[in-house]
Structure formats: structure tokens, C-alpha cells
């Protein structure tokens, strides 16, 4: 299984809603990532989990809250978002090796619209 | 943190011609340089990558070169085909911190 699965594929939410994005992989990868991608822009790193611990937080607003319950799952909890947070949220995973970075395997993304 | 610059932002070539995309990076500790292709509405997909201990790598019509001293790397696509049309992103990674260039929209005209 070389897939990273993201749900939901599409999400529309109001600014007062609480929702979650979910990501799952069964490749044994111990690094998992959240990227945000706006239209016609590159993926922008948000968070990295290494061995289920948050290792990189790119100064993301607290209305985005990541969670890594186990080595296969990654969540992104959303609360009190703004319309400018509308974007494609990509989850990725990779092997973890301090010396040799690994290929990122991306999910199909969750397209979020904040009204 | 790492800063990756990519040029050109758009590139249009005739089918059969070659295409070259160039990137520079700022962090000399970066040691992994992948290239991703993203078609409209799809996820980024790895097309080729190179590690810092290698200067060049080729896979059929695609090749990547790396100059560590100058901190730049390039993607070369030969004999381009219409299905090569997409957005291409370079990236540079240190450990598991991967940053992307701004992207190049390649159009291959039949």
C-alpha cells in the first residue's frame, strides 16, 4: 500500500464551525506533514510530525491544531477559521532518517472553503 | 530557514523540444532535492530526485543536475510531449524539512 488517504475530499465550513481533516498511511512512514496550497502557489509547510511528536510548526495560527494519535494517523483540527484559510490542505508522509531525507508521498488533499 | 527560488515561472515549448527549469537554494545543509509534477486538480507527484552526494541523475527523458558549490539544481526534459504539460515544483530538504520553489507552468504545444 503506497497511498496516503485524506478525508474529506471537500469541506465547506463557517467561521464559527469546528471541523477536522484526517490523513492515514500504512507505509510505515514515521514522518507526517501538513502543507497548505493556495491556487497557483506552491505547497507551504505547516507542521511536521516525527515519531508522533511535533517537530516543526511553521508559526501557524492556533486556529489550526494538529494531532498525531499514532504512527499511521494525522489530524488537523480547525476552529474559528477565516475566509483566507480556504485552500487545498495536503497531507504527506515519508520515511524518517536523520541523515537521508525521503520522498514525500502526498495524499489527494482536502479542499477547504471557509464562508 | 531554507529559501528556494525557481525560474522561469512559465515556459512554453513545441512538442519535441527540450525544457529546462532552474532552482537555487539558500541552506547549504540541504541534502535532498526532489522535483514534483502537479497536474490541475491533482496531488504533487515525484518525477525525479537527487541527493547531495550526486551531481547528475537521469531517468529516460528526464534529468536533474546539482551544483552544490553554487547551490543550484536544474530539471531537463527532452523530447517533450503534450502530456508533460503541468506545473513543476523543485524542492530542497534538510532532514524532514522540505520547502518548495514557486513552480513553473510548462506548456507543450503539439
mmCIF file of C-alpha atoms in Angstrom:
data_model
loop_
_atom_site.group_PDB
_atom_site.id
_atom_site.type_symbol
_atom_site.label_atom_id
_atom_site.label_comp_id
_atom_site.label_asym_id
_atom_site.label_seq_id
_atom_site.Cartn_x
_atom_site.Cartn_y
_atom_site.Cartn_z
ATOM 1 C CA UNK A 1 0.000 0.000 0.000
ATOM 2 C CA UNK A 2 1.680 3.225 -1.206
ATOM 3 C CA UNK A 3 -1.273 5.501 -0.625
ATOM 4 C CA UNK A 4 -1.841 8.433 1.660
ATOM 5 C CA UNK A 5 -5.585 8.761 2.202
ATOM 6 C CA UNK A 6 -7.195 12.063 3.152
ATOM 7 C CA UNK A 7 -10.763 12.725 4.222
ATOM 8 C CA UNK A 8 -12.895 14.581 3.493
ATOM 9 C CA UNK A 9 -12.038 15.493 -0.101
ATOM 10 C CA UNK A 10 -14.126 18.654 0.149
ATOM 11 C CA UNK A 11 -15.202 20.644 3.193
ATOM 12 C CA UNK A 12 -17.255 23.808 3.471
ATOM 13 C CA UNK A 13 -17.438 25.417 6.888
ATOM 14 C CA UNK A 14 -18.490 28.626 8.526
ATOM 15 C CA UNK A 15 -16.175 30.768 10.590
ATOM 16 C CA UNK A 16 -17.679 29.524 13.849
ATOM 17 C CA UNK A 17 -17.565 25.827 12.993
ATOM 18 C CA UNK A 18 -15.209 23.170 14.339
ATOM 19 C CA UNK A 19 -14.124 20.501 11.892
ATOM 20 C CA UNK A 20 -11.234 18.094 11.373
ATOM 21 C CA UNK A 21 -9.220 16.880 8.428
ATOM 22 C CA UNK A 22 -7.911 13.324 8.582
ATOM 23 C CA UNK A 23 -4.947 11.595 6.991
ATOM 24 C CA UNK A 24 -3.893 7.954 7.062
ATOM 25 C CA UNK A 25 -0.945 5.976 5.709
ATOM 26 C CA UNK A 26 0.135 2.356 6.096
ATOM 27 C CA UNK A 27 3.602 2.521 4.587
ATOM 28 C CA UNK A 28 5.357 2.500 7.960
ATOM 29 C CA UNK A 29 6.475 6.090 7.481
ATOM 30 C CA UNK A 30 7.356 7.839 10.727
ATOM 31 C CA UNK A 31 7.250 11.416 9.398
ATOM 32 C CA UNK A 32 3.936 13.052 8.520
ATOM 33 C CA UNK A 33 3.290 16.526 7.213
ATOM 34 C CA UNK A 34 0.591 19.097 6.663
ATOM 35 C CA UNK A 35 1.004 21.506 3.758
ATOM 36 C CA UNK A 36 -1.343 24.284 2.678
ATOM 37 C CA UNK A 37 -1.646 25.096 -1.028
ATOM 38 C CA UNK A 38 -3.435 28.113 -2.426
ATOM 39 C CA UNK A 39 -4.344 28.306 -6.098
ATOM 40 C CA UNK A 40 -1.340 28.754 -8.395
ATOM 41 C CA UNK A 41 1.051 28.651 -5.429
ATOM 42 C CA UNK A 42 3.465 26.008 -4.125
ATOM 43 C CA UNK A 43 2.717 23.802 -1.122
ATOM 44 C CA UNK A 44 3.525 25.727 2.062
ATOM 45 C CA UNK A 45 4.772 23.755 5.050
ATOM 46 C CA UNK A 46 2.599 23.959 8.165
ATOM 47 C CA UNK A 47 3.542 21.106 10.507
ATOM 48 C CA UNK A 48 5.840 18.087 10.636
ATOM 49 C CA UNK A 49 5.487 15.150 12.998
ATOM 50 C CA UNK A 50 8.455 12.866 13.555
ATOM 51 C CA UNK A 51 7.846 9.676 15.547
ATOM 52 C CA UNK A 52 4.441 11.067 16.514
ATOM 53 C CA UNK A 53 5.992 14.189 18.034
ATOM 54 C CA UNK A 54 5.578 17.673 16.603
ATOM 55 C CA UNK A 55 8.991 18.600 15.225
ATOM 56 C CA UNK A 56 8.195 21.606 13.027
ATOM 57 C CA UNK A 57 5.487 24.234 13.477
ATOM 58 C CA UNK A 58 5.840 27.000 10.926
ATOM 59 C CA UNK A 59 4.241 29.677 13.124
ATOM 60 C CA UNK A 60 0.789 28.502 12.099
ATOM 61 C CA UNK A 61 -2.130 30.310 13.823
ATOM 62 C CA UNK A 62 -3.628 28.440 16.756
ATOM 63 C CA UNK A 63 -6.931 28.062 14.923
ATOM 64 C CA UNK A 64 -5.140 25.137 13.230
ATOM 65 C CA UNK A 65 -4.366 22.364 15.703
ATOM 66 C CA UNK A 66 -2.522 19.246 14.550
ATOM 67 C CA UNK A 67 -2.707 15.867 16.228
ATOM 68 C CA UNK A 68 -0.881 12.609 15.599
ATOM 69 C CA UNK A 69 -2.688 9.864 17.545
ATOM 70 C CA UNK A 70 -0.419 7.101 16.244
ATOM 71 C CA UNK A 71 2.165 6.420 13.554
ATOM 72 C CA UNK A 72 -0.481 5.916 10.845
ATOM 73 C CA UNK A 73 -2.839 8.807 11.519
ATOM 74 C CA UNK A 74 -2.593 12.566 11.330
ATOM 75 C CA UNK A 75 -5.392 15.014 12.031
ATOM 76 C CA UNK A 76 -5.771 18.749 11.565
ATOM 77 C CA UNK A 77 -8.397 20.306 13.804
ATOM 78 C CA UNK A 78 -9.951 23.506 12.525
ATOM 79 C CA UNK A 79 -11.692 26.134 14.629
ATOM 80 C CA UNK A 80 -12.728 29.743 14.022
ATOM 81 C CA UNK A 81 -11.157 29.838 10.570
ATOM 82 C CA UNK A 82 -11.101 32.853 8.290
ATOM 83 C CA UNK A 83 -12.107 33.003 4.609
ATOM 84 C CA UNK A 84 -8.413 33.428 3.698
ATOM 85 C CA UNK A 85 -7.794 29.950 5.132
ATOM 86 C CA UNK A 86 -9.648 28.493 2.163
ATOM 87 C CA UNK A 87 -7.131 26.301 0.344
ATOM 88 C CA UNK A 88 -6.128 22.754 -0.528
ATOM 89 C CA UNK A 89 -4.668 21.026 2.541
ATOM 90 C CA UNK A 90 -2.211 18.326 1.602
ATOM 91 C CA UNK A 91 -1.045 15.587 3.917
ATOM 92 C CA UNK A 92 2.197 13.775 3.160
ATOM 93 C CA UNK A 93 4.360 11.107 4.703
ATOM 94 C CA UNK A 94 7.948 9.968 4.326
ATOM 95 C CA UNK A 95 10.473 7.620 5.780
ATOM 96 C CA UNK A 96 12.365 9.134 8.664
ATOM 97 C CA UNK A 97 16.128 9.168 8.718
ATOM 98 C CA UNK A 98 18.181 11.887 10.321
ATOM 99 C CA UNK A 99 20.773 11.814 7.567
ATOM 100 C CA UNK A 100 18.887 10.872 4.455
ATOM 101 C CA UNK A 101 15.632 12.693 3.676
ATOM 102 C CA UNK A 102 12.985 10.626 1.999
ATOM 103 C CA UNK A 103 10.485 11.113 -0.770
ATOM 104 C CA UNK A 104 7.242 12.757 0.259
ATOM 105 C CA UNK A 105 4.129 10.790 -0.629
ATOM 106 C CA UNK A 106 1.189 13.155 -0.903
ATOM 107 C CA UNK A 107 -2.485 12.497 -0.364
ATOM 108 C CA UNK A 108 -5.037 13.895 -2.823
ATOM 109 C CA UNK A 109 -5.771 16.755 -0.471
ATOM 110 C CA UNK A 110 -8.789 18.187 1.295
ATOM 111 C CA UNK A 111 -10.214 21.249 -0.413
ATOM 112 C CA UNK A 112 -11.441 23.597 2.297
ATOM 113 C CA UNK A 113 -13.790 26.525 1.754
ATOM 114 C CA UNK A 114 -14.464 28.878 4.660
ATOM 115 C CA UNK A 115 -17.561 31.018 4.292
ATOM 116 C CA UNK B 1 15.055 28.620 7.093
ATOM 117 C CA UNK B 2 15.504 27.329 3.570
ATOM 118 C CA UNK B 3 14.569 29.596 0.654
ATOM 119 C CA UNK B 4 14.112 28.053 -2.788
ATOM 120 C CA UNK B 5 13.866 30.198 -5.908
ATOM 121 C CA UNK B 6 12.629 28.761 -9.205
ATOM 122 C CA UNK B 7 12.743 30.097 -12.760
ATOM 123 C CA UNK B 8 11.039 30.566 -15.109
ATOM 124 C CA UNK B 9 7.508 30.860 -13.746
ATOM 125 C CA UNK B 10 6.060 29.898 -17.134
ATOM 126 C CA UNK B 11 7.612 28.001 -20.025
ATOM 127 C CA UNK B 12 6.102 27.212 -23.392
ATOM 128 C CA UNK B 13 7.819 24.830 -25.816
ATOM 129 C CA UNK B 14 6.964 22.996 -29.017
ATOM 130 C CA UNK B 15 6.452 19.255 -28.833
ATOM 131 C CA UNK B 16 9.799 17.527 -29.243
ATOM 132 C CA UNK B 17 11.835 20.439 -27.910
ATOM 133 C CA UNK B 18 13.694 20.407 -24.594
ATOM 134 C CA UNK B 19 12.641 22.238 -21.440
ATOM 135 C CA UNK B 20 14.925 23.422 -18.652
ATOM 136 C CA UNK B 21 13.838 24.668 -15.231
ATOM 137 C CA UNK B 22 16.324 26.087 -12.734
ATOM 138 C CA UNK B 23 16.294 26.411 -8.957
ATOM 139 C CA UNK B 24 18.568 27.867 -6.331
ATOM 140 C CA UNK B 25 18.545 27.217 -2.607
ATOM 141 C CA UNK B 26 19.962 29.056 0.386
ATOM 142 C CA UNK B 27 20.696 26.448 3.072
ATOM 143 C CA UNK B 28 23.992 24.697 2.398
ATOM 144 C CA UNK B 29 22.892 21.898 4.764
ATOM 145 C CA UNK B 30 20.065 20.858 2.421
ATOM 146 C CA UNK B 31 20.891 17.425 1.047
ATOM 147 C CA UNK B 32 17.873 16.201 -0.892
ATOM 148 C CA UNK B 33 16.416 17.845 -3.997
ATOM 149 C CA UNK B 34 13.230 16.385 -5.488
ATOM 150 C CA UNK B 35 11.162 17.568 -8.427
ATOM 151 C CA UNK B 36 7.395 17.239 -8.350
ATOM 152 C CA UNK B 37 4.875 17.432 -11.179
ATOM 153 C CA UNK B 38 1.384 18.638 -10.371
ATOM 154 C CA UNK B 39 -1.429 18.410 -12.879
ATOM 155 C CA UNK B 40 -4.536 20.523 -12.447
ATOM 156 C CA UNK B 41 -6.614 19.300 -9.524
ATOM 157 C CA UNK B 42 -4.165 16.531 -8.681
ATOM 158 C CA UNK B 43 -1.619 15.897 -5.962
ATOM 159 C CA UNK B 44 2.102 16.615 -6.493
ATOM 160 C CA UNK B 45 3.894 13.527 -7.792
ATOM 161 C CA UNK B 46 7.625 12.899 -7.587
ATOM 162 C CA UNK B 47 9.254 12.648 -11.013
ATOM 163 C CA UNK B 48 12.931 12.580 -10.088
ATOM 164 C CA UNK B 49 15.153 13.396 -7.157
ATOM 165 C CA UNK B 50 18.832 13.844 -6.420
ATOM 166 C CA UNK B 51 20.866 13.683 -3.256
ATOM 167 C CA UNK B 52 23.751 15.918 -2.370
ATOM 168 C CA UNK B 53 26.415 13.293 -2.969
ATOM 169 C CA UNK B 54 25.460 13.021 -6.654
ATOM 170 C CA UNK B 55 25.960 15.574 -9.443
ATOM 171 C CA UNK B 56 23.592 14.244 -12.072
ATOM 172 C CA UNK B 57 20.792 11.716 -12.417
ATOM 173 C CA UNK B 58 18.820 10.633 -15.449
ATOM 174 C CA UNK B 59 15.603 8.695 -15.930
ATOM 175 C CA UNK B 60 14.598 8.273 -19.570
ATOM 176 C CA UNK B 61 13.647 11.767 -20.856
ATOM 177 C CA UNK B 62 14.181 13.476 -17.514
ATOM 178 C CA UNK B 63 17.475 14.502 -15.939
ATOM 179 C CA UNK B 64 18.478 16.554 -12.942
ATOM 180 C CA UNK B 65 21.821 18.232 -12.268
ATOM 181 C CA UNK B 66 23.071 19.572 -8.956
ATOM 182 C CA UNK B 67 25.854 22.084 -8.306
ATOM 183 C CA UNK B 68 26.377 22.116 -4.535
ATOM 184 C CA UNK B 69 29.024 24.812 -4.651
ATOM 185 C CA UNK B 70 26.737 27.226 -6.448
ATOM 186 C CA UNK B 71 23.636 25.901 -4.632
ATOM 187 C CA UNK B 72 21.609 25.381 -7.747
ATOM 188 C CA UNK B 73 19.945 22.464 -9.450
ATOM 189 C CA UNK B 74 18.109 22.053 -12.741
ATOM 190 C CA UNK B 75 15.498 19.848 -14.365
ATOM 191 C CA UNK B 76 15.924 18.895 -18.004
ATOM 192 C CA UNK B 77 13.118 17.321 -20.017
ATOM 193 C CA UNK B 78 13.988 16.184 -23.544
ATOM 194 C CA UNK B 79 11.639 15.295 -26.403
ATOM 195 C CA UNK B 80 8.736 16.976 -24.649
ATOM 196 C CA UNK B 81 5.209 15.667 -25.181
ATOM 197 C CA UNK B 82 1.824 17.358 -24.621
ATOM 198 C CA UNK B 83 1.291 15.177 -21.547
ATOM 199 C CA UNK B 84 4.337 16.827 -19.962
ATOM 200 C CA UNK B 85 2.209 19.984 -19.619
ATOM 201 C CA UNK B 86 1.791 20.653 -15.879
ATOM 202 C CA UNK B 87 3.216 22.709 -13.032
ATOM 203 C CA UNK B 88 6.649 21.588 -11.893
ATOM 204 C CA UNK B 89 7.977 22.310 -8.409
ATOM 205 C CA UNK B 90 11.542 21.960 -7.235
ATOM 206 C CA UNK B 91 12.190 21.452 -3.538
ATOM 207 C CA UNK B 92 15.085 21.349 -1.121
ATOM 208 C CA UNK B 93 15.124 19.371 2.081
ATOM 209 C CA UNK B 94 17.256 19.186 5.188
ATOM 210 C CA UNK B 95 16.273 16.250 7.370
ATOM 211 C CA UNK B 96 12.485 16.281 7.013
ATOM 212 C CA UNK B 97 12.009 19.991 6.432
ATOM 213 C CA UNK B 98 11.115 20.273 2.743
ATOM 214 C CA UNK B 99 10.490 23.642 1.076
ATOM 215 C CA UNK B 100 9.193 24.206 -2.410
ATOM 216 C CA UNK B 101 10.018 26.646 -5.151
ATOM 217 C CA UNK B 102 7.244 28.814 -6.585
ATOM 218 C CA UNK B 103 6.609 26.476 -9.506
ATOM 219 C CA UNK B 104 6.941 26.539 -13.298
ATOM 220 C CA UNK B 105 3.918 26.141 -15.529
ATOM 221 C CA UNK B 106 5.113 24.153 -18.536
ATOM 222 C CA UNK B 107 3.007 24.114 -21.670
ATOM 223 C CA UNK B 108 3.971 21.776 -24.508
ATOM 224 C CA UNK B 109 2.297 22.785 -27.753
ATOM 225 C CA UNK B 110 1.517 19.997 -30.236
#
